XYZ file of C-alpha atoms in Angstrom:
346
model
C -70.029 -54.905 64.531
C -70.742 -52.436 61.779
C -74.109 -52.430 60.058
C -74.195 -53.297 56.365
C -77.671 -52.000 55.567
C -78.147 -50.793 52.022
C -78.437 -47.020 51.774
C -81.915 -45.696 51.323
C -82.670 -44.862 47.661
C -83.538 -41.284 46.917
C -86.735 -40.898 44.989
C -86.647 -39.208 41.556
C -88.829 -36.457 42.928
C -86.408 -35.794 45.785
C -83.514 -35.830 43.333
C -85.216 -33.095 41.307
C -85.769 -30.993 44.397
C -82.114 -31.309 45.367
C -80.990 -30.349 41.871
C -83.146 -27.232 41.891
C -81.917 -26.384 45.378
C -78.291 -26.767 44.295
C -78.842 -24.596 41.245
C -80.466 -21.940 43.374
C -77.587 -22.069 45.817
C -75.120 -21.694 42.959
C -77.057 -18.712 41.602
C -77.049 -17.084 45.030
C -73.329 -17.758 45.296
C -72.753 -16.141 41.890
C -74.834 -13.135 42.875
C -72.827 -12.746 46.052
C -69.581 -12.953 44.112
C -70.788 -10.358 41.628
C -71.193 -7.923 44.448
C -67.405 -7.561 44.317
C -66.211 -5.264 41.492
C -65.199 -7.359 38.486
C -63.567 -6.092 35.268
C -66.187 -4.824 32.838
C -66.352 -7.455 30.046
C -66.880 -4.667 27.526
C -63.788 -2.789 28.665
C -61.398 -4.721 26.470
C -63.683 -4.156 23.484
C -63.883 -0.417 24.140
C -60.107 -0.174 24.532
C -59.633 -2.065 21.263
C -62.064 0.293 19.513
C -60.280 3.326 20.918
C -56.918 1.960 19.777
C -58.352 1.351 16.315
C -59.731 4.902 16.160
C -56.328 6.259 17.201
C -54.711 4.191 14.473
C -57.188 5.535 11.909
C -56.532 9.059 13.161
C -52.772 8.638 12.738
C -53.287 7.186 9.249
C -55.435 10.190 8.331
C -52.804 12.454 9.894
C -50.141 11.166 7.495
C -52.479 11.882 4.565
C -53.112 15.345 6.018
C -49.354 15.885 6.296
C -48.929 14.864 2.659
C -51.606 17.294 1.519
C -50.073 20.026 3.664
C -46.642 19.414 2.131
C -48.173 19.497 -1.363
C -49.975 22.740 -0.525
C -46.706 24.330 0.620
C -45.018 23.358 -2.669
C -47.941 24.695 -4.708
C -47.975 27.972 -2.783
C -44.311 28.516 -3.574
C -44.837 27.630 -7.230
C -47.764 30.039 -7.488
C -45.765 32.819 -5.813
C -42.801 32.224 -8.149
C -45.030 32.184 -11.226
C -46.797 35.362 -10.161
C -43.471 37.106 -9.491
C -42.179 36.049 -12.906
C -45.386 37.186 -14.578
C -45.156 40.584 -12.875
C -41.545 40.973 -14.011
C -42.442 39.975 -17.568
C -45.359 42.404 -17.570
C -42.974 45.203 -16.552
C -40.548 44.285 -19.347
C -43.442 44.136 -21.805
C -44.667 47.574 -20.762
C -41.167 49.009 -21.216
C -40.876 47.458 -24.673
C -44.313 48.772 -25.621
C -43.249 52.281 -24.597
C -40.096 52.083 -26.736
C -42.031 50.877 -29.772
C -44.650 53.575 -29.229
C -41.992 56.306 -29.084
C -40.481 55.152 -32.391
C -43.894 55.029 -34.049
C -44.789 58.492 -32.802
C -41.526 59.881 -34.175
C -42.143 58.359 -37.589
C -45.635 59.770 -37.647
C -44.404 63.283 -36.865
C -41.636 63.192 -39.466
C -43.565 61.392 -42.165
C -45.545 62.905 -45.078
C -43.145 63.209 -48.074
C -42.580 60.416 -50.521
C -38.976 59.136 -50.194
C -38.315 59.795 -53.941
C -39.473 63.414 -53.607
C -37.345 63.826 -50.481
C -34.325 62.653 -52.519
C -35.162 65.028 -55.407
C -35.444 68.020 -53.071
C -32.398 67.143 -51.089
C -29.414 69.421 -51.555
C -27.120 66.570 -50.577
C -28.255 63.244 -52.099
C -25.432 61.358 -50.358
C -26.657 62.573 -46.955
C -30.197 61.557 -47.811
C -29.107 58.066 -48.857
C -27.246 57.669 -45.565
C -30.395 58.711 -43.708
C -32.505 56.313 -45.773
C -30.135 53.501 -44.891
C -30.444 54.436 -41.224
C -34.234 54.380 -41.579
C -34.085 50.864 -43.063
C -31.985 49.693 -40.183
C -34.391 51.403 -37.775
C -37.240 49.574 -39.504
C -35.438 46.271 -39.059
C -34.886 47.045 -35.389
C -38.546 47.985 -35.001
C -39.639 44.746 -36.654
C -37.386 42.828 -34.261
C -38.844 44.740 -31.335
C -42.366 43.946 -32.493
C -41.480 40.260 -32.770
C -39.920 40.368 -29.307
C -43.041 42.048 -27.967
C -45.250 39.315 -29.459
C -43.048 36.538 -28.060
C -42.994 38.075 -24.596
C -46.730 38.609 -24.661
C -47.240 34.924 -25.510
C -44.838 33.830 -22.739
C -46.635 36.057 -20.233
C -49.988 34.564 -21.209
C -48.598 31.033 -20.713
C -47.132 32.041 -17.348
C -50.475 33.348 -16.180
C -52.288 30.230 -17.380
C -49.814 28.039 -15.493
C -50.252 30.134 -12.357
C -54.044 29.823 -12.676
C -53.700 26.039 -12.982
C -51.520 25.882 -9.876
C -54.052 27.999 -8.002
C -56.792 25.529 -8.932
C -54.582 22.663 -7.736
C -53.914 24.522 -4.514
C -57.630 25.078 -3.949
C -58.282 21.330 -4.398
C -55.485 20.423 -1.966
C -56.739 22.911 0.611
C -60.194 21.333 0.379
C -58.560 17.940 0.930
C -56.789 19.367 3.977
C -60.129 20.444 5.395
C -61.576 16.984 4.815
C -58.605 15.217 6.411
C -58.744 17.551 9.403
C -62.447 16.832 9.888
C -61.775 13.091 9.633
C -59.010 13.198 12.249
C -61.047 15.292 14.645
C -64.038 12.993 14.161
C -61.968 9.894 14.988
C -60.558 11.538 18.099
C -64.005 12.697 19.254
C -65.396 9.191 18.824
C -62.453 7.737 20.762
C -63.106 10.187 23.591
C -66.827 9.357 23.551
C -66.010 5.658 23.948
C -63.562 6.373 26.753
C -66.259 8.370 28.512
C -68.496 5.265 28.569
C -65.984 3.522 30.847
C -66.023 3.841 34.578
C -63.587 6.141 36.304
C -61.692 3.086 37.526
C -61.380 1.661 34.011
C -60.213 5.013 32.618
C -57.657 5.178 35.407
C -56.492 1.680 34.492
C -55.876 2.807 30.880
C -54.048 5.914 32.080
C -51.879 3.737 34.300
C -51.003 1.550 31.295
C -49.769 4.631 29.456
C -47.873 5.754 32.544
C -46.193 2.339 32.814
C -45.196 2.536 29.136
C -43.636 5.955 29.740
C -41.782 4.772 32.871
C -40.528 1.706 31.009
C -39.197 4.041 28.314
C -37.077 5.829 30.905
C -35.490 2.531 31.961
C -34.912 1.044 28.508
C -31.642 -0.720 27.717
C -30.516 0.312 24.217
C -27.311 -1.712 24.178
C -24.145 -0.344 22.630
C -24.862 -0.391 18.883
C -23.452 2.501 16.864
C -25.027 4.533 14.089
C -23.630 3.994 10.599
C -23.119 7.716 9.906
C -22.593 10.972 11.719
C -25.815 12.426 10.307
C -27.902 9.475 11.455
C -26.289 9.739 14.902
C -27.035 13.476 15.054
C -30.666 12.978 14.015
C -31.114 10.176 16.553
C -29.571 12.326 19.291
C -32.016 15.127 18.437
C -34.956 12.699 18.642
C -33.730 11.383 22.008
C -33.837 14.935 23.348
C -37.598 14.990 22.683
C -38.495 11.948 24.821
C -41.454 12.776 27.075
C -43.027 15.383 24.779
C -46.640 14.813 23.666
C -48.027 13.365 20.454
C -50.082 15.986 18.601
C -51.434 15.219 15.151
C -49.907 17.356 12.392
C -47.165 18.651 14.730
C -43.516 18.720 13.691
C -41.839 20.168 16.764
C -40.143 21.378 18.645
C -42.605 20.959 21.534
C -44.936 18.278 20.173
C -44.889 15.772 17.320
C -46.731 13.210 15.309
C -44.702 10.221 14.113
C -43.230 11.625 10.896
C -43.051 15.077 12.437
C -40.517 13.720 14.932
C -38.324 12.010 12.326
C -38.349 14.911 9.847
C -37.634 17.429 12.636
C -34.766 15.329 13.988
C -33.086 15.065 10.590
C -33.439 18.820 10.069
C -31.373 19.262 13.226
C -28.683 17.219 11.457
C -28.933 19.466 8.353
C -30.632 16.709 6.375
C -33.924 17.296 4.569
C -36.272 14.319 4.288
C -39.945 14.227 3.220
C -42.634 15.033 5.768
C -44.789 11.879 5.588
C -44.043 8.321 6.658
C -45.004 7.012 3.197
C -42.509 9.322 1.501
C -39.837 8.646 4.129
C -40.225 4.937 3.352
C -38.355 5.507 0.082
C -36.093 8.371 1.147
C -32.923 6.326 1.526
C -31.473 2.825 1.366
C -34.054 0.169 2.163
C -33.127 -2.412 4.834
C -35.421 -5.433 5.030
C -33.904 -7.159 8.046
C -34.408 -5.941 11.603
C -31.051 -7.432 12.547
C -29.295 -5.171 10.003
C -30.692 -1.938 11.488
C -28.523 0.488 13.425
C -29.496 3.380 15.736
C -30.675 6.352 13.686
C -32.141 4.242 10.868
C -35.817 4.839 10.208
C -38.330 2.076 10.912
C -41.425 1.921 8.691
C -44.438 0.300 10.349
C -47.897 -0.911 9.245
C -48.814 -2.306 5.843
C -49.952 1.115 4.614
C -46.612 2.614 5.781
C -48.491 5.040 8.027
C -46.076 4.951 10.972
C -42.377 5.733 11.300
C -39.831 6.000 14.076
C -36.124 5.579 14.776
C -34.441 2.274 15.418
C -32.946 2.831 18.870
C -30.927 -0.346 19.372
C -31.587 -3.637 21.198
C -34.908 -4.203 19.413
C -36.364 -0.836 20.482
C -38.096 1.909 18.506
C -38.029 5.594 19.463
C -41.229 7.177 18.197
C -44.253 9.370 18.803
C -46.808 6.562 18.821
C -50.389 7.847 19.076
C -52.794 10.429 20.550
C -52.532 10.588 24.299
C -49.004 9.182 24.321
C -45.553 10.711 24.626
C -42.422 10.397 22.546
C -40.879 7.235 23.982
C -38.947 4.008 23.496
C -40.870 0.781 23.023
C -40.114 -2.784 22.073
C -40.710 -3.223 18.340
C -42.087 -6.685 18.993
C -44.645 -5.332 21.486
C -45.605 -2.170 19.634
C -48.649 -3.832 18.057
C -47.608 -2.626 14.602
C -46.034 -4.842 11.930
C -42.494 -3.956 10.874
C -42.247 -3.374 7.112
C -38.633 -2.303 6.527
C -35.946 0.116 7.598
C -34.515 3.126 5.778
C -30.942 4.329 6.114
C -30.456 8.067 5.480
C -27.040 9.543 4.635
């Protein structure tokens, strides 16, 4: 028959000892488990910081591109103004020579009072004809002098305008230098953070990029059609660049930033669009709905409009996304960038 003795009560002191022993055993167990390589808890934070630095670098790149485009326009304006000023200076010199020749001739032939010349003339009618010619010559000279003054004033204005454009160009070139330093600083900081990760963690990040590139090669774009021949031609040109690297400030044909890819592709379709994503955002017909987009339409991303790509069909974007990446297809929903609107060109 089974015994029904009450179990022996554990003393409070013994209970404390057991608790401490259990805690120690748990600590030892945790230590043993930590001997196996676990993901670095800071890795996700570093990756997020790197992604943010890349985003800031691409935002600065679009500002750099804008300043570069402005500098190109100013350089052309300065060159045109200087060419015009040189031509006007040549015309002014020629006019000055003509006026000087007339004045020198009058000086050599002058000396007698016109009334005395008439009195001494053997043929008063001939003299009067000559006097009339001299009056007309005087009128022509006065007109030439007025023309000279007007051209001189126009030349001075032209030179002042050219000087102003040169000052503007100098300011823009200084901005370019600042933007370039900002971009390079962001990229250096991103690389410094990446270097703090272990080789295994860096390899993990590289593998993520490799998976994104392989997924791009297998993407299903559906069978949507472009709305125009030009959009189709631009999209086809962009598709031919898949796999080429992102390089900030690059506009092809061997490397691209985001707006460099879209502007290059449209040039291949004989369509000129602005260089920056912000300017491209208003370069055509705005389309607010993703469902209304067709392949070859531009997609404007981020609230500051600092990213652009092509709508590729089936919810995909074709773009040059960031430093370290390649031109590729990605799901718009998984791109990590908010969709703002689309733009239809042509």
